[in-house]
Short mmCIF file of N, CA and C in Angstrom, two decimals:
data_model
loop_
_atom_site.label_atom_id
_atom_site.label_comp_id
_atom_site.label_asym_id
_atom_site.label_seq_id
_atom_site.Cartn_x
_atom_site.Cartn_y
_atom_site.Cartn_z
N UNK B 1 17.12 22.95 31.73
CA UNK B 1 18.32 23.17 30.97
C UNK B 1 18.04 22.92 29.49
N UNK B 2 18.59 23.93 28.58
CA UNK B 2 18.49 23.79 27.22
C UNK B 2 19.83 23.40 26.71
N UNK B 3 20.36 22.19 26.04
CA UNK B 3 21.30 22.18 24.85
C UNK B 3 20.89 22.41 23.47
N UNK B 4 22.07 22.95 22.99
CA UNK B 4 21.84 24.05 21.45
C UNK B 4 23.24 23.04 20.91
N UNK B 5 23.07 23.10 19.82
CA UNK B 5 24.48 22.45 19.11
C UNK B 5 23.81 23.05 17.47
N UNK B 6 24.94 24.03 17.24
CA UNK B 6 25.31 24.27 15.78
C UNK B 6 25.73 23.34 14.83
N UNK B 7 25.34 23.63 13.74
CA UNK B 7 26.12 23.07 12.52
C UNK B 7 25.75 23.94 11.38
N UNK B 8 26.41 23.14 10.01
CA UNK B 8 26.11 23.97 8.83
C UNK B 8 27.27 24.93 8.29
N UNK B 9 28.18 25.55 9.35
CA UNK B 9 29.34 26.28 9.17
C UNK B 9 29.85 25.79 7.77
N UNK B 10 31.17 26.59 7.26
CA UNK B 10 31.82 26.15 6.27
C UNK B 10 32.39 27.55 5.50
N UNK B 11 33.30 27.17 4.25
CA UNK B 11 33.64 28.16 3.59
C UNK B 11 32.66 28.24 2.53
N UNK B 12 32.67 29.35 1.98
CA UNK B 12 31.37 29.85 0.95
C UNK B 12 32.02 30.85 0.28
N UNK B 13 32.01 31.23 -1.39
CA UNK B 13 32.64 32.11 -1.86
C UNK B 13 31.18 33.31 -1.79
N UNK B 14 32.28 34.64 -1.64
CA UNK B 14 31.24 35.95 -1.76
C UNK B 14 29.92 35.57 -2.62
N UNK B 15 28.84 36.11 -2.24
CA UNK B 15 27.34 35.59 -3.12
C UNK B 15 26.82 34.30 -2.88
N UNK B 16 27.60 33.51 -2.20
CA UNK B 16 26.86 32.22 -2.21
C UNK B 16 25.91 32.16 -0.59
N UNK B 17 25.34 31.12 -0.65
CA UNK B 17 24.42 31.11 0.53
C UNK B 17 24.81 29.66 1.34
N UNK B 18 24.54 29.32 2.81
CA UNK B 18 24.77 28.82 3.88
C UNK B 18 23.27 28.62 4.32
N UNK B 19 23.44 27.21 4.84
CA UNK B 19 21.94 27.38 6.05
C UNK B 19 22.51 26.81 7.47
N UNK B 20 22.43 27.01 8.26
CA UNK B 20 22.75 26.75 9.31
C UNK B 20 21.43 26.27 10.71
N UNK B 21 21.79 25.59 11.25
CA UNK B 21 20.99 24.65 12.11
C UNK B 21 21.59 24.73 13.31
N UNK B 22 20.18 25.04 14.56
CA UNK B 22 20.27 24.76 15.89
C UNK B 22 19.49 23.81 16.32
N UNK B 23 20.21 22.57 16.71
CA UNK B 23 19.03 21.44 17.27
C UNK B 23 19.23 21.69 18.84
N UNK B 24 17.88 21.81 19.04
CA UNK B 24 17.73 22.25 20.63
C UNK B 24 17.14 20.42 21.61
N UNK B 25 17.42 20.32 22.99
CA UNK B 25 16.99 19.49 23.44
C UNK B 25 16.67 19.55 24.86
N UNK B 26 16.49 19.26 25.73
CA UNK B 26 15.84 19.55 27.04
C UNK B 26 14.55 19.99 27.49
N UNK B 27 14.83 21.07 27.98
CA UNK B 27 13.77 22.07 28.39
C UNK B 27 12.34 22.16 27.13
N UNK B 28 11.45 22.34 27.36
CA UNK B 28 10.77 23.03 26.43
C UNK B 28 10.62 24.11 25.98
N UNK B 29 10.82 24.60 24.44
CA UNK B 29 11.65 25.71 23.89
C UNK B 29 10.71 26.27 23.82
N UNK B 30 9.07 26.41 24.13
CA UNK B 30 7.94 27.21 24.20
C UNK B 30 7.99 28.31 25.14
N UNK B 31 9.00 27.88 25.58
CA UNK B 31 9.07 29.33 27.02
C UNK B 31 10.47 30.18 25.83
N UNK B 32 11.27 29.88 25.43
CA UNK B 32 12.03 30.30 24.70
C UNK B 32 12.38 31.63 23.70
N UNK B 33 13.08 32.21 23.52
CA UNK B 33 13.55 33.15 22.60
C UNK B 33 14.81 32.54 22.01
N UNK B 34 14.66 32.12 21.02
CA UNK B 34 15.53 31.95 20.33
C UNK B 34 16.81 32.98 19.10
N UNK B 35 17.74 32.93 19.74
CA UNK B 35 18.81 34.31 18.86
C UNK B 35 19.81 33.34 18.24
N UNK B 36 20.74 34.49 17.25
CA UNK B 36 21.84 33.95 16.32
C UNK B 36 22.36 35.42 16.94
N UNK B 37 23.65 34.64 16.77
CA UNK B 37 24.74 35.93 17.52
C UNK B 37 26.05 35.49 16.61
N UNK B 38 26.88 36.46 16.24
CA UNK B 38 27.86 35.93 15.43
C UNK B 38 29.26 36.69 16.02
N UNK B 39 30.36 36.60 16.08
CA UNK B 39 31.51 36.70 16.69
C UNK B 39 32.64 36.88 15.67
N UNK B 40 33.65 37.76 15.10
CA UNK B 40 34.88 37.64 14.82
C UNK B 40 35.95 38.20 15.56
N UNK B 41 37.36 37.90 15.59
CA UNK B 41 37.82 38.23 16.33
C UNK B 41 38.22 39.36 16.52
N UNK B 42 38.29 39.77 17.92
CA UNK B 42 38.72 41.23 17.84
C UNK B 42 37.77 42.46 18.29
N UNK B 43 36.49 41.19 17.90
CA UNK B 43 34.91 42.39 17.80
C UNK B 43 34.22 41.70 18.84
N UNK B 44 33.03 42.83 19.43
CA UNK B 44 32.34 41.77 20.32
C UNK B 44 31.39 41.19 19.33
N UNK B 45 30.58 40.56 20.52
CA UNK B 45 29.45 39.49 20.20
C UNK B 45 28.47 40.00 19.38
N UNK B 46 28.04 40.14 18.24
CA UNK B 46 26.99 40.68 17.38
C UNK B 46 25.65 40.23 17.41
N UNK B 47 25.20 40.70 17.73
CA UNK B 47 23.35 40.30 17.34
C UNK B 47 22.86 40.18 15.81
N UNK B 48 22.13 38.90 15.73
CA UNK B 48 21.96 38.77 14.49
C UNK B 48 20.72 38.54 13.99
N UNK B 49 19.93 37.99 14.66
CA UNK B 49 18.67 37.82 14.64
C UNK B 49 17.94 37.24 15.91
N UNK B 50 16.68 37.16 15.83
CA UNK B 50 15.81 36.38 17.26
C UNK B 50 14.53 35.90 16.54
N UNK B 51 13.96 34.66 17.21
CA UNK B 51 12.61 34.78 16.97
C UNK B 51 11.91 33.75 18.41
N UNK B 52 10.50 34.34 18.73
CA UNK B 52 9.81 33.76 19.65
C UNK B 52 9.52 32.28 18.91
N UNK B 53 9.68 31.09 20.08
CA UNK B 53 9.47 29.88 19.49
C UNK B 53 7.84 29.40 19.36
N UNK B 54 7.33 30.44 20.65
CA UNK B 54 5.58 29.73 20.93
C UNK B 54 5.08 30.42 19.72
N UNK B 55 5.31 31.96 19.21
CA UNK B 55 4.73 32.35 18.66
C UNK B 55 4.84 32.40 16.65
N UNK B 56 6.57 32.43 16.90
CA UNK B 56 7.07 32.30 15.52
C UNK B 56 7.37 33.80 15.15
N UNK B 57 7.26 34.64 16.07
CA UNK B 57 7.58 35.94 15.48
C UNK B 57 9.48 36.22 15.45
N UNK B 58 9.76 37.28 14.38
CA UNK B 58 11.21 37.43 14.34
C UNK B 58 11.36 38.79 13.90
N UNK B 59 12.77 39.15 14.66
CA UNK B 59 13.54 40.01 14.43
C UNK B 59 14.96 39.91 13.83
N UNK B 60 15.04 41.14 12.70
CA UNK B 60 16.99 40.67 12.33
C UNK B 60 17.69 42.27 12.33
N UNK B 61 18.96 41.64 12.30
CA UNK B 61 19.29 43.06 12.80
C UNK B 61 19.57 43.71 11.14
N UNK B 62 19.67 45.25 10.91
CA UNK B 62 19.80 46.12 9.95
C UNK B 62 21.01 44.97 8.81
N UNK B 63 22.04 44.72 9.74
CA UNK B 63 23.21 44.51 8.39
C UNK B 63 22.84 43.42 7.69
N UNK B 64 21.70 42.35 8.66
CA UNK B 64 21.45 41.69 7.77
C UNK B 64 20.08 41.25 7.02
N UNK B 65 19.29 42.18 7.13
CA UNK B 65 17.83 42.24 6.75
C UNK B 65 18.25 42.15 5.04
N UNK B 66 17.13 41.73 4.83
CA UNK B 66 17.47 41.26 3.15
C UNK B 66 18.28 39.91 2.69
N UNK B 67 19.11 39.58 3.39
CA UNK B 67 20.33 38.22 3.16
C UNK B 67 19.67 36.98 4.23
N UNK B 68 19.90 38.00 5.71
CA UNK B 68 19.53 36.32 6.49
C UNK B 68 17.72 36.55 7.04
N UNK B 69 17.44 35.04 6.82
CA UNK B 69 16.37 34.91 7.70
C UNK B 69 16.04 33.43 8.91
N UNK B 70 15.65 33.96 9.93
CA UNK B 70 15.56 32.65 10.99
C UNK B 70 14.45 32.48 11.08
N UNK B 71 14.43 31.25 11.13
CA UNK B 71 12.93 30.05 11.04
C UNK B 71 13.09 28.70 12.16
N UNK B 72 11.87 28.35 12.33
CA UNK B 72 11.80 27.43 13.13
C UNK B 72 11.38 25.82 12.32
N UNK B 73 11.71 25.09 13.12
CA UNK B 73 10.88 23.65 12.43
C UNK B 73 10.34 23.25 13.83
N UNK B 74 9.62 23.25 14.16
CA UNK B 74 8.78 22.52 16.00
C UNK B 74 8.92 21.15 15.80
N UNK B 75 8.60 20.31 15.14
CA UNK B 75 8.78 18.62 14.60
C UNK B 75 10.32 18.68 14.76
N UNK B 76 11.28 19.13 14.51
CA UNK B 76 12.73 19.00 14.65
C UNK B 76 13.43 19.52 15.92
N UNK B 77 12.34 20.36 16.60
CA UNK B 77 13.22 21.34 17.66
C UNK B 77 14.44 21.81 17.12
N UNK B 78 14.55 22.69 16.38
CA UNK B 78 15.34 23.18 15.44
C UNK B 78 15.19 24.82 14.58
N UNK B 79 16.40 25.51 15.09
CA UNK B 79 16.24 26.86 14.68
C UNK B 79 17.39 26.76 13.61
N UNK B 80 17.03 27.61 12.28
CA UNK B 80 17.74 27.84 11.26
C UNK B 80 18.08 29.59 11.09
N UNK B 81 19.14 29.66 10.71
CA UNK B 81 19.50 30.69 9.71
C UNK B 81 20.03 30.62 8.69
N UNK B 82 18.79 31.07 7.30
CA UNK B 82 19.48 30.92 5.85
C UNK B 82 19.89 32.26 5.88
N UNK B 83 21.46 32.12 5.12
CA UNK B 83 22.10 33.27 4.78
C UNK B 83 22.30 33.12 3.32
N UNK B 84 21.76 34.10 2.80
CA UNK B 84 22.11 34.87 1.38
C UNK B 84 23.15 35.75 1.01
N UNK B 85 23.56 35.29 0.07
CA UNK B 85 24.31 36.93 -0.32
C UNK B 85 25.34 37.63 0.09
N UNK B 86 26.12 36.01 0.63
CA UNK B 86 26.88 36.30 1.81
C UNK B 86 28.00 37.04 1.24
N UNK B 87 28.26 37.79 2.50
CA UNK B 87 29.84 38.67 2.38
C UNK B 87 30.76 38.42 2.83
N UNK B 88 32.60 39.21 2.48
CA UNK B 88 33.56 38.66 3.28
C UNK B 88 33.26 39.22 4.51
N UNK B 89 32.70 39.90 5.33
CA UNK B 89 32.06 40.34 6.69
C UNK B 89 31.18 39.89 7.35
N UNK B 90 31.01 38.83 6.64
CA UNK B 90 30.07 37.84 7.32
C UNK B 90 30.96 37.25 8.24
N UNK B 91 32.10 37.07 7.61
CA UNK B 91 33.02 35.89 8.65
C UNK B 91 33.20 35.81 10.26
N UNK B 92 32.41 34.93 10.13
CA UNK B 92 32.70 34.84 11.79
C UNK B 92 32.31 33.22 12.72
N UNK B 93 32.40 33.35 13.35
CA UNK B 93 31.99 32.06 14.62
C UNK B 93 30.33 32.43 14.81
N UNK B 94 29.62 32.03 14.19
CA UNK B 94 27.78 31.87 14.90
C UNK B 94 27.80 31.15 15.34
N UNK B 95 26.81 31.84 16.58
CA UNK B 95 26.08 31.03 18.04
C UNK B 95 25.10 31.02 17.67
N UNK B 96 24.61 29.73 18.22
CA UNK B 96 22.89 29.87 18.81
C UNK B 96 22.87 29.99 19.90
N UNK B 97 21.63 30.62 20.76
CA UNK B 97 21.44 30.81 21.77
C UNK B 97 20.05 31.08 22.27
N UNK B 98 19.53 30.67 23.96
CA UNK B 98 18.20 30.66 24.46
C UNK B 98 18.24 31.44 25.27
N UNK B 99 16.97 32.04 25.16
CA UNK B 99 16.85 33.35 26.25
C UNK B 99 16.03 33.27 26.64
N UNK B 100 15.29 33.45 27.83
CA UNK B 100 14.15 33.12 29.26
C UNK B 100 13.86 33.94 29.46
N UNK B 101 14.22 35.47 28.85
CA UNK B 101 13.43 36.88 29.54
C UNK B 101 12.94 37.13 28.51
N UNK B 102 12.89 36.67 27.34
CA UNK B 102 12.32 37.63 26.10
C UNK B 102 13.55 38.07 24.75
N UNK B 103 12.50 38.40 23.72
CA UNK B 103 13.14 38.90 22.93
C UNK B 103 14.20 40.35 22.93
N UNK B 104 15.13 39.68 22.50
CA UNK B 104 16.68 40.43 22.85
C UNK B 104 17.83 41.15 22.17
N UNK B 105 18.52 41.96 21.94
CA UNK B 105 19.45 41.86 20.94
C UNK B 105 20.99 42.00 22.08
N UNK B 106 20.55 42.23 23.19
CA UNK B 106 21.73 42.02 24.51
C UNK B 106 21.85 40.47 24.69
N UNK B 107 23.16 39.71 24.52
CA UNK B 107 23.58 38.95 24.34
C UNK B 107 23.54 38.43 25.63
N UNK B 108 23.62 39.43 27.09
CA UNK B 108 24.10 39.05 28.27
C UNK B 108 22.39 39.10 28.72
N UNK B 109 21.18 39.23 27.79
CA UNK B 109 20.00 38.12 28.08
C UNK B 109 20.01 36.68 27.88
N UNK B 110 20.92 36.38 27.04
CA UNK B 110 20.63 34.90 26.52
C UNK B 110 21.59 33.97 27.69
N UNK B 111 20.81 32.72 28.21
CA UNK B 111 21.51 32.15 29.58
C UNK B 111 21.82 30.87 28.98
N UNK B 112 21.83 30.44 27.79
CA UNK B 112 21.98 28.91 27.04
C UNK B 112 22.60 29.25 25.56
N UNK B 113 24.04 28.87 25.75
CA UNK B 113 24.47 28.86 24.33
C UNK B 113 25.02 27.75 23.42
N UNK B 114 25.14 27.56 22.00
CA UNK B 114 25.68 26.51 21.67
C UNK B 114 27.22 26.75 22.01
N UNK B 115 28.21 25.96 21.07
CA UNK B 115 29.53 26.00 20.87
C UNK B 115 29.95 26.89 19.70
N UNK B 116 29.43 27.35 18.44
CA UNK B 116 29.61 27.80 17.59
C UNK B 116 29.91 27.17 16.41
N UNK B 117 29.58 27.79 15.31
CA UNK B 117 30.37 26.91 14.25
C UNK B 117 30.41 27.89 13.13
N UNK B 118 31.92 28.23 12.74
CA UNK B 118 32.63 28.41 11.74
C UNK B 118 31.97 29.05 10.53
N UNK B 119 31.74 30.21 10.06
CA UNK B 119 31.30 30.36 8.77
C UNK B 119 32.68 31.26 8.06
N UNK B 120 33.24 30.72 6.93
CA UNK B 120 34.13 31.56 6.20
C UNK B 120 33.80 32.21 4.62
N UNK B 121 33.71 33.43 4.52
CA UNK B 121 33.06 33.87 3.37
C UNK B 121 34.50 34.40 1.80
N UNK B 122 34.85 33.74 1.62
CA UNK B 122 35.98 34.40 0.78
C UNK B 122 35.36 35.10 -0.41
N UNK B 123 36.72 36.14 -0.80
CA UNK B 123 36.37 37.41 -1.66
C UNK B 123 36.88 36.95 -3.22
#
């Protein structure tokens, strides 16, 4: 079993930047795929980025290539996403989340999620 717990959320005016933190604990996250999935209401579940934990490799999706990037710390068991450049369309509820089959942008791969936490981007 993997626990994920977010933080970092908050309000941020348009242009400013956020970092956000997944501290992972249990399982060993070497078998792991680690994703950011972000949520507003109304919309489904968005894919936002992934990266392999053994290897360190990553993927992000189109809207946000250029603004966000996800990184690991192994000494922290801890996945980040710095966001740049943020927009009012950023707004939403980000997840972290662990996935056991591989790198993903299908949400209904990932079997371990956090709780979410809050990002608000005002215009």
């Amino acid at each position: 079993q993997v626990q994920l717990v977010e933080s970092g959320g908050g309000l941020v005016q348009a242009g400013g930047s956020l970092r956000l933190s997944c501290a992972a604990s249990g399982r060993t996250l070497r078998d792991y795929f680690m994703g950011w999935f972000r949520q507003a209401p109304g919309k489904e579940r968005e894919f936002v980025a992934v990266l392999s934990w053994n290897v360190g490799s990553t993927y992000h999706a189109d809207s946000v290539k250029g603004r966000f990037t996800i990184s690991r710390d192994s000494a922290k068991s801890t996945v980040y996403l710095q966001m740049n450049s943020l927009k009012p369309e950023d707004t939403a509820v980000y997840y972290c989340a662990a996935s056991a089959y591989g790198s993903s942008r299908d949400a209904s791969r990932y079997d371990h999620w956090g709780q979410g936490t809050q990002v608000t981007v005002s215009s």
